[in-house]
């Protein structure tokens, strides 16, 4: 499944206006590349979508017989994206269970992931951003107390 650039652009505009961390993500399929090295050149095929920290986005796995490798490329799309550490990748349609791969983000505006072996089963691959806001804890967001130190145990239960 290929999503048009118009739809990706519309989705990016919507999340940018909402202040949600987002990346424009390419799921790339390769005939050949050096496993563990950044994927270079033009992939055999790619699917584009917008991954956020609050939604699970999916696309189909390209099952062309000539595909032997995968990679991911991320473009930080909103200013909030700098607080994201990476993209979780699942080999299912609903971001459930343990992820199958984690693509780290480096804070650079564009991150080309490394070449991976063919590890995905037929069906879907789904994506979700992992984001946290350093220095912000439940107490600082109005959960009570004088900050993230001390107070009730629940004050620091923000997951960041």
Coordinates of N, CA and C in Angstrom, one line a residue:
X1 N 0.8 -1.2 0.0 CA 0.0 0.0 0.0 C 0.9 1.2 0.0
X2 N 0.6 2.1 -0.9 CA 1.4 3.4 -1.0 C 0.5 4.6 -0.7
X3 N 0.9 5.4 0.2 CA 0.1 6.6 0.6 C 0.6 7.8 -0.2
X4 N -0.3 8.5 -0.8 CA 0.2 9.7 -1.6 C 0.8 10.7 -0.7
X5 N 1.7 11.5 -1.3 CA 2.3 12.6 -0.6 C 1.3 13.7 -0.2
X6 N 0.2 13.8 -0.9 CA -0.8 14.7 -0.5 C -1.4 14.3 0.9
X7 N -1.7 13.0 1.0 CA -2.2 12.6 2.3 C -1.2 12.7 3.4
X8 N 0.0 12.4 3.1 CA 1.1 12.5 4.2 C 1.2 14.0 4.5
X9 N 1.2 14.9 3.6 CA 1.3 16.3 3.9 C 0.1 16.8 4.7
X10 N -1.1 16.3 4.4 CA -2.3 16.7 5.2 C -2.2 16.2 6.6
X11 N -1.7 15.0 6.8 CA -1.6 14.4 8.1 C -0.6 15.2 8.9
X12 N 0.5 15.6 8.3 CA 1.6 16.3 9.0 C 1.1 17.7 9.4
X13 N 0.3 18.3 8.6 CA -0.3 19.6 8.9 C -1.2 19.5 10.1
X14 N -2.0 18.4 10.2 CA -2.9 18.2 11.3 C -2.2 18.0 12.6
X15 N -1.2 17.2 12.6 CA -0.4 16.9 13.8 C 0.4 18.1 14.3
X16 N 0.9 18.8 13.3 CA 1.7 20.0 13.6 C 0.8 21.1 14.3
X17 N -0.4 21.2 13.9 CA -1.3 22.2 14.5 C -1.7 21.7 15.9
X18 N -1.7 20.4 16.1 CA -2.1 19.9 17.4 C -1.0 19.8 18.4
X19 N 0.3 20.1 17.9 CA 1.4 20.1 18.8 C 1.8 18.7 19.2
X20 N 1.6 17.7 18.4 CA 1.9 16.3 18.6 C 3.2 16.0 18.0
X21 N 4.1 15.3 18.7 CA 5.4 14.8 18.0 C 5.0 13.9 16.8
X22 N 5.7 14.2 15.7 CA 5.5 13.4 14.5 C 6.7 13.3 13.7
X23 N 6.8 12.2 13.0 CA 7.9 12.0 11.9 C 7.2 11.5 10.7
X24 N 7.7 12.0 9.5 CA 7.3 11.5 8.3 C 8.3 10.3 8.1
X25 N 7.7 9.1 7.9 CA 8.5 7.9 7.9 C 8.4 7.1 6.6
X26 N 9.5 6.7 6.1 CA 9.5 5.8 4.9 C 9.9 4.4 5.4
X27 N 9.1 3.4 5.0 CA 9.4 2.0 5.2 C 10.0 1.6 3.8
X28 N 11.3 1.3 3.8 CA 12.0 1.0 2.6 C 12.3 -0.5 2.4
X29 N 12.1 -1.0 1.2 CA 12.4 -2.4 0.8 C 13.6 -2.4 -0.2
X30 N 14.6 -3.3 0.0 CA 15.8 -3.3 -0.8 C 16.0 -4.7 -1.4
X31 N 16.6 -4.7 -2.6 CA 17.1 -5.9 -3.1 C 18.4 -6.3 -2.4
X32 N 19.2 -5.3 -2.2 CA 20.5 -5.6 -1.5 C 21.0 -4.4 -0.9
X33 N 21.6 -4.5 0.3 CA 22.3 -3.5 1.0 C 23.2 -4.1 2.1
X34 N 24.1 -3.4 2.6 CA 25.0 -3.9 3.6 C 24.4 -3.9 5.0
X35 N 24.1 -5.1 5.6 CA 23.4 -5.2 6.8 C 24.2 -4.5 7.9
X36 N 23.5 -3.6 8.7 CA 24.1 -2.8 9.7 C 24.7 -1.5 9.3
X37 N 24.8 -1.2 8.0 CA 25.2 0.0 7.5 C 24.0 0.9 7.1
X38 N 24.2 2.2 7.1 CA 23.1 3.0 6.6 C 22.7 2.6 5.2
X39 N 21.4 2.5 4.9 CA 21.0 2.1 3.6 C 21.2 3.3 2.6
X40 N 21.8 3.0 1.5 CA 22.2 4.1 0.5 C 21.6 3.8 -0.8
X41 N 21.3 4.8 -1.6 CA 20.8 4.6 -3.0 C 19.3 4.7 -3.0
X42 N 18.7 4.1 -4.0 CA 17.2 4.2 -4.1 C 16.6 2.8 -3.8
X43 N 15.7 2.7 -2.8 CA 15.1 1.4 -2.5 C 14.3 0.9 -3.6
X44 N 14.1 -0.4 -3.6 CA 13.2 -1.1 -4.6 C 11.8 -0.5 -4.5
X45 N 11.3 -0.3 -3.3 CA 10.0 0.3 -3.0 C 10.0 0.9 -1.7
X46 N 9.1 1.8 -1.5 CA 8.9 2.5 -0.2 C 7.5 2.9 0.0
X47 N 7.1 2.9 1.3 CA 5.8 3.3 1.7 C 6.0 4.5 2.7
X48 N 5.3 5.6 2.5 CA 5.4 6.7 3.3 C 4.2 6.9 4.2
X49 N 4.4 7.3 5.4 CA 3.3 7.5 6.4 C 3.8 8.5 7.4
X50 N 2.9 8.9 8.3 CA 3.2 9.8 9.4 C 3.1 9.0 10.7
X51 N 4.1 8.9 11.5 CA 4.1 8.2 12.8 C 4.1 9.3 13.9
X52 N 3.2 9.0 14.9 CA 3.1 9.9 16.0 C 3.3 9.1 17.3
X53 N 3.3 9.9 18.4 CA 3.4 9.2 19.7 C 2.0 8.8 20.2
X54 N 1.0 9.2 19.6 CA -0.4 8.9 20.1 C -1.2 8.0 19.2
X55 N -0.7 7.7 18.0 CA -1.4 6.9 17.1 C -0.5 5.7 16.6
X56 N -1.2 4.7 16.1 CA -0.5 3.5 15.6 C -0.8 3.5 14.1
X57 N 0.2 3.7 13.3 CA 0.1 3.7 11.8 C 0.6 2.4 11.2
X58 N 0.0 2.0 10.1 CA 0.4 0.7 9.5 C 0.5 0.8 8.0
X59 N 1.3 -0.1 7.4 CA 1.3 -0.3 6.0 C 1.6 -1.8 5.8
X60 N 1.5 -2.2 4.5 CA 1.7 -3.6 4.2 C 3.2 -3.9 4.0
X61 N 3.6 -5.1 4.3 CA 5.0 -5.6 4.0 C 5.1 -6.0 2.6
X62 N 6.0 -5.4 1.8 CA 6.3 -5.7 0.4 C 6.8 -7.2 0.3
X63 N 6.1 -8.0 -0.3 CA 6.5 -9.4 -0.4 C 7.1 -9.8 -1.8
X64 N 7.6 -8.9 -2.5 CA 8.3 -9.1 -3.8 C 9.4 -10.1 -3.5
X65 N 9.6 -11.1 -4.4 CA 10.6 -12.1 -4.2 C 12.0 -11.5 -4.2
X66 N 12.2 -10.4 -4.8 CA 13.5 -9.8 -4.9 C 13.9 -9.0 -3.7
X67 N 13.0 -8.8 -2.7 CA 13.3 -8.1 -1.5 C 14.0 -8.9 -0.5
X68 N 15.2 -8.5 -0.1 CA 15.9 -9.2 0.9 C 16.3 -8.4 2.1
X69 N 16.0 -7.1 2.1 CA 16.4 -6.2 3.2 C 15.3 -5.1 3.4
X70 N 15.4 -4.5 4.6 CA 14.5 -3.4 4.9 C 15.3 -2.3 5.6
X71 N 14.7 -1.1 5.6 CA 15.3 0.0 6.4 C 14.1 1.0 6.6
X72 N 14.4 2.0 7.4 CA 13.4 3.0 7.7 C 14.2 4.4 7.7
X73 N 13.5 5.4 7.2 CA 14.0 6.7 7.1 C 13.0 7.6 7.8
X74 N 13.5 8.5 8.7 CA 12.6 9.4 9.4 C 13.0 10.8 9.2
X75 N 11.9 11.6 9.0 CA 12.1 13.1 8.8 C 11.4 13.7 10.0
X76 N 12.1 14.4 10.9 CA 11.4 15.0 12.0 C 10.4 16.1 11.5
X77 N 9.2 15.9 11.8 CA 8.2 16.8 11.1 C 7.6 17.9 12.0
X78 N 7.7 17.8 13.3 CA 7.2 18.8 14.2 C 8.3 19.1 15.2
X79 N 8.3 20.3 15.8 CA 9.3 20.7 16.8 C 9.3 19.8 18.0
X80 N 8.2 19.3 18.3 CA 8.1 18.4 19.5 C 8.8 17.0 19.2
X81 N 9.1 16.7 18.0 CA 9.8 15.5 17.7 C 11.2 15.4 18.3
X82 N 11.8 16.5 18.6 CA 13.2 16.4 19.2 C 13.1 15.7 20.6
X83 N 12.0 15.5 21.2 CA 11.9 14.8 22.5 C 11.6 13.3 22.3
X84 N 11.7 12.9 21.0 CA 11.4 11.5 20.7 C 12.7 10.7 20.6
X85 N 12.8 9.5 21.2 CA 14.0 8.7 21.1 C 14.0 7.8 20.0
X86 N 12.9 7.5 19.4 CA 12.9 6.5 18.3 C 11.5 6.1 17.9
X87 N 11.5 5.1 16.9 CA 10.2 4.6 16.4 C 10.2 3.1 16.7
X88 N 9.1 2.7 17.3 CA 8.9 1.3 17.5 C 8.2 0.7 16.2
X89 N 8.7 -0.5 15.9 CA 8.1 -1.2 14.7 C 7.6 -2.6 15.1
X90 N 6.4 -2.8 14.7 CA 5.8 -4.1 15.0 C 5.4 -4.8 13.7
X91 N 5.5 -6.1 13.7 CA 5.1 -6.9 12.5 C 3.6 -7.4 12.7
X92 N 2.8 -6.4 12.9 CA 1.3 -6.6 13.0 C 0.6 -5.3 12.6
X93 N -0.7 -5.3 12.6 CA -1.4 -4.1 12.2 C -1.8 -3.1 13.3
X94 N -1.5 -3.5 14.6 CA -2.1 -2.7 15.7 C -1.1 -2.4 16.8
X95 N 0.2 -2.4 16.5 CA 1.2 -2.0 17.5 C 1.1 -2.8 18.8
X96 N 0.7 -4.0 18.7 CA 0.5 -4.8 19.9 C 1.7 -5.8 20.2
X97 N 1.8 -6.1 21.5 CA 2.9 -7.1 21.9 C 4.2 -6.4 21.9
X98 N 5.3 -7.2 22.0 CA 6.6 -6.6 22.0 C 6.9 -6.2 20.6
X99 N 7.6 -5.0 20.5 CA 8.0 -4.5 19.2 C 9.1 -5.5 18.5
X100 N 9.2 -5.4 17.2 CA 10.1 -6.3 16.5 C 11.4 -5.5 16.2
X101 N 11.4 -4.2 16.3 CA 12.5 -3.4 16.0 C 12.3 -2.0 16.6
X102 N 13.4 -1.3 17.0 CA 13.3 0.0 17.4 C 14.4 0.8 16.6
X103 N 13.9 1.8 15.9 CA 14.8 2.7 15.1 C 15.1 3.9 16.0
X104 N 16.3 4.1 16.4 CA 16.7 5.3 17.2 C 16.7 6.5 16.4
X105 N 16.2 7.6 17.0 CA 16.3 9.0 16.4 C 17.5 9.7 17.1
X106 N 18.2 10.4 16.3 CA 19.4 11.1 16.8 C 19.3 12.6 17.0
X107 N 18.1 13.1 16.8 CA 17.9 14.6 16.9 C 18.2 15.3 15.6
X108 N 18.8 14.6 14.7 CA 19.0 15.2 13.3 C 17.7 15.3 12.6
X109 N 17.5 16.3 11.7 CA 16.3 16.5 11.0 C 15.9 15.3 10.1
X110 N 16.9 14.5 9.6 CA 16.6 13.3 8.8 C 17.5 12.2 9.3
X111 N 16.9 11.1 9.5 CA 17.7 9.9 10.0 C 17.4 8.7 9.1
X112 N 18.5 8.3 8.4 CA 18.4 7.1 7.6 C 18.8 5.9 8.4
X113 N 17.9 5.0 8.6 CA 18.2 3.8 9.4 C 19.1 2.9 8.7
X114 N 19.6 1.9 9.4 CA 20.5 0.9 8.9 C 19.8 -0.2 8.1
X115 N 20.5 -0.8 7.2 CA 20.0 -1.9 6.4 C 19.8 -3.1 7.4
X116 N 18.6 -3.7 7.3 CA 18.2 -4.8 8.1 C 17.9 -6.0 7.3
X117 N 18.1 -7.2 7.8 CA 17.8 -8.4 7.0 C 16.3 -8.5 6.9
X118 N 15.8 -9.4 6.0 CA 14.4 -9.6 5.8 C 13.9 -10.3 7.0
X119 N 13.3 -9.6 8.0 CA 12.8 -10.2 9.2 C 11.3 -10.1 9.4
X120 N 10.6 -9.5 8.5 CA 9.2 -9.3 8.6 C 8.4 -10.4 7.9
X121 N 7.3 -10.9 8.6 CA 6.4 -11.8 8.0 C 5.4 -11.1 7.1
X122 N 4.8 -11.8 6.2 CA 3.7 -11.2 5.3 C 2.6 -10.6 6.2
X123 N 2.0 -9.5 5.7 CA 0.9 -8.9 6.4 C 1.2 -7.4 6.6
X124 N 1.2 -7.0 7.8 CA 1.4 -5.5 8.1 C 2.6 -5.3 9.0
X125 N 3.0 -4.0 8.9 CA 4.0 -3.5 9.8 C 3.4 -2.2 10.3
X126 N 3.5 -2.0 11.7 CA 3.0 -0.8 12.3 C 4.0 0.0 13.1
X127 N 3.7 1.3 13.3 CA 4.7 2.2 13.8 C 4.1 3.1 14.9
X128 N 5.0 3.4 15.9 CA 4.6 4.4 16.9 C 5.8 5.0 17.4
X129 N 5.8 6.4 17.6 CA 7.0 7.1 18.2 C 7.1 6.8 19.7
X130 N 8.3 6.8 20.2 CA 8.6 6.7 21.6 C 9.1 8.1 22.0
X131 N 8.3 8.8 22.8 CA 8.6 10.2 23.1 C 8.5 10.4 24.7
X132 N 9.4 11.3 25.1 CA 9.3 11.7 26.5 C 9.8 13.2 26.6
X133 N 9.4 13.8 27.6 CA 9.8 15.2 27.8 C 10.7 15.4 29.0
X134 N 12.0 15.4 28.7 CA 13.0 15.5 29.8 C 12.7 16.6 30.8
X135 N 12.9 16.3 32.1 CA 12.7 17.3 33.1 C 11.3 17.6 33.5
X136 N 10.3 17.0 32.8 CA 8.9 17.2 33.2 C 8.4 16.0 33.8
X137 N 7.9 16.1 35.0 CA 7.3 15.0 35.7 C 5.9 15.3 36.2
X138 N 5.2 14.4 36.7 CA 3.8 14.6 37.1 C 3.6 15.8 38.0
X139 N 4.5 16.0 38.9 CA 4.3 17.1 39.9 C 4.4 18.4 39.1
X140 N 5.3 18.5 38.2 CA 5.4 19.8 37.4 C 4.3 20.0 36.5
X141 N 3.5 19.0 36.2 CA 2.4 19.1 35.3 C 1.1 19.3 36.1
X142 N 1.2 19.6 37.4 CA 0.0 19.9 38.2 C -0.5 18.7 39.0
X143 N 0.4 17.7 39.2 CA -0.1 16.5 39.9 C 0.1 16.7 41.4
X144 N 0.6 17.8 41.9 CA 0.8 18.1 43.3 C 2.2 18.1 43.7
X145 N 2.5 18.6 44.9 CA 3.9 18.5 45.4 C 4.7 19.7 45.0
X146 N 6.0 19.7 45.4 CA 6.9 20.8 45.1 C 7.8 20.5 44.0
X147 N 7.6 19.5 43.1 CA 8.5 19.1 42.1 C 8.6 17.6 42.0
X148 N 9.5 17.1 41.2 CA 9.6 15.7 41.0 C 10.3 15.0 42.1
X149 N 11.0 15.7 43.0 CA 11.6 15.0 44.2 C 10.6 15.0 45.3
X150 N 10.6 13.9 46.1 CA 9.8 13.8 47.3 C 8.3 13.7 46.9
X151 N 7.5 13.9 48.0 CA 6.1 13.9 47.8 C 5.6 12.5 47.6
X152 N 4.3 12.3 47.2 CA 3.7 11.0 47.0 C 4.5 10.2 45.9
X153 N 4.4 8.9 46.0 CA 5.0 8.1 44.9 C 4.4 8.3 43.6
X154 N 3.1 8.6 43.6 CA 2.4 8.8 42.3 C 2.9 10.1 41.6
X155 N 3.5 11.0 42.3 CA 4.0 12.2 41.7 C 5.0 12.0 40.5
X156 N 5.7 10.9 40.6 CA 6.7 10.6 39.6 C 6.3 9.5 38.7
X157 N 5.0 9.2 38.6 CA 4.5 8.1 37.8 C 4.1 8.5 36.4
X158 N 4.8 9.5 35.8 CA 4.4 9.9 34.5 C 5.0 9.1 33.4
X159 N 5.9 8.1 33.7 CA 6.5 7.3 32.7 C 7.6 7.9 31.9
X160 N 8.1 9.1 32.3 CA 9.2 9.7 31.6 C 10.4 9.6 32.4

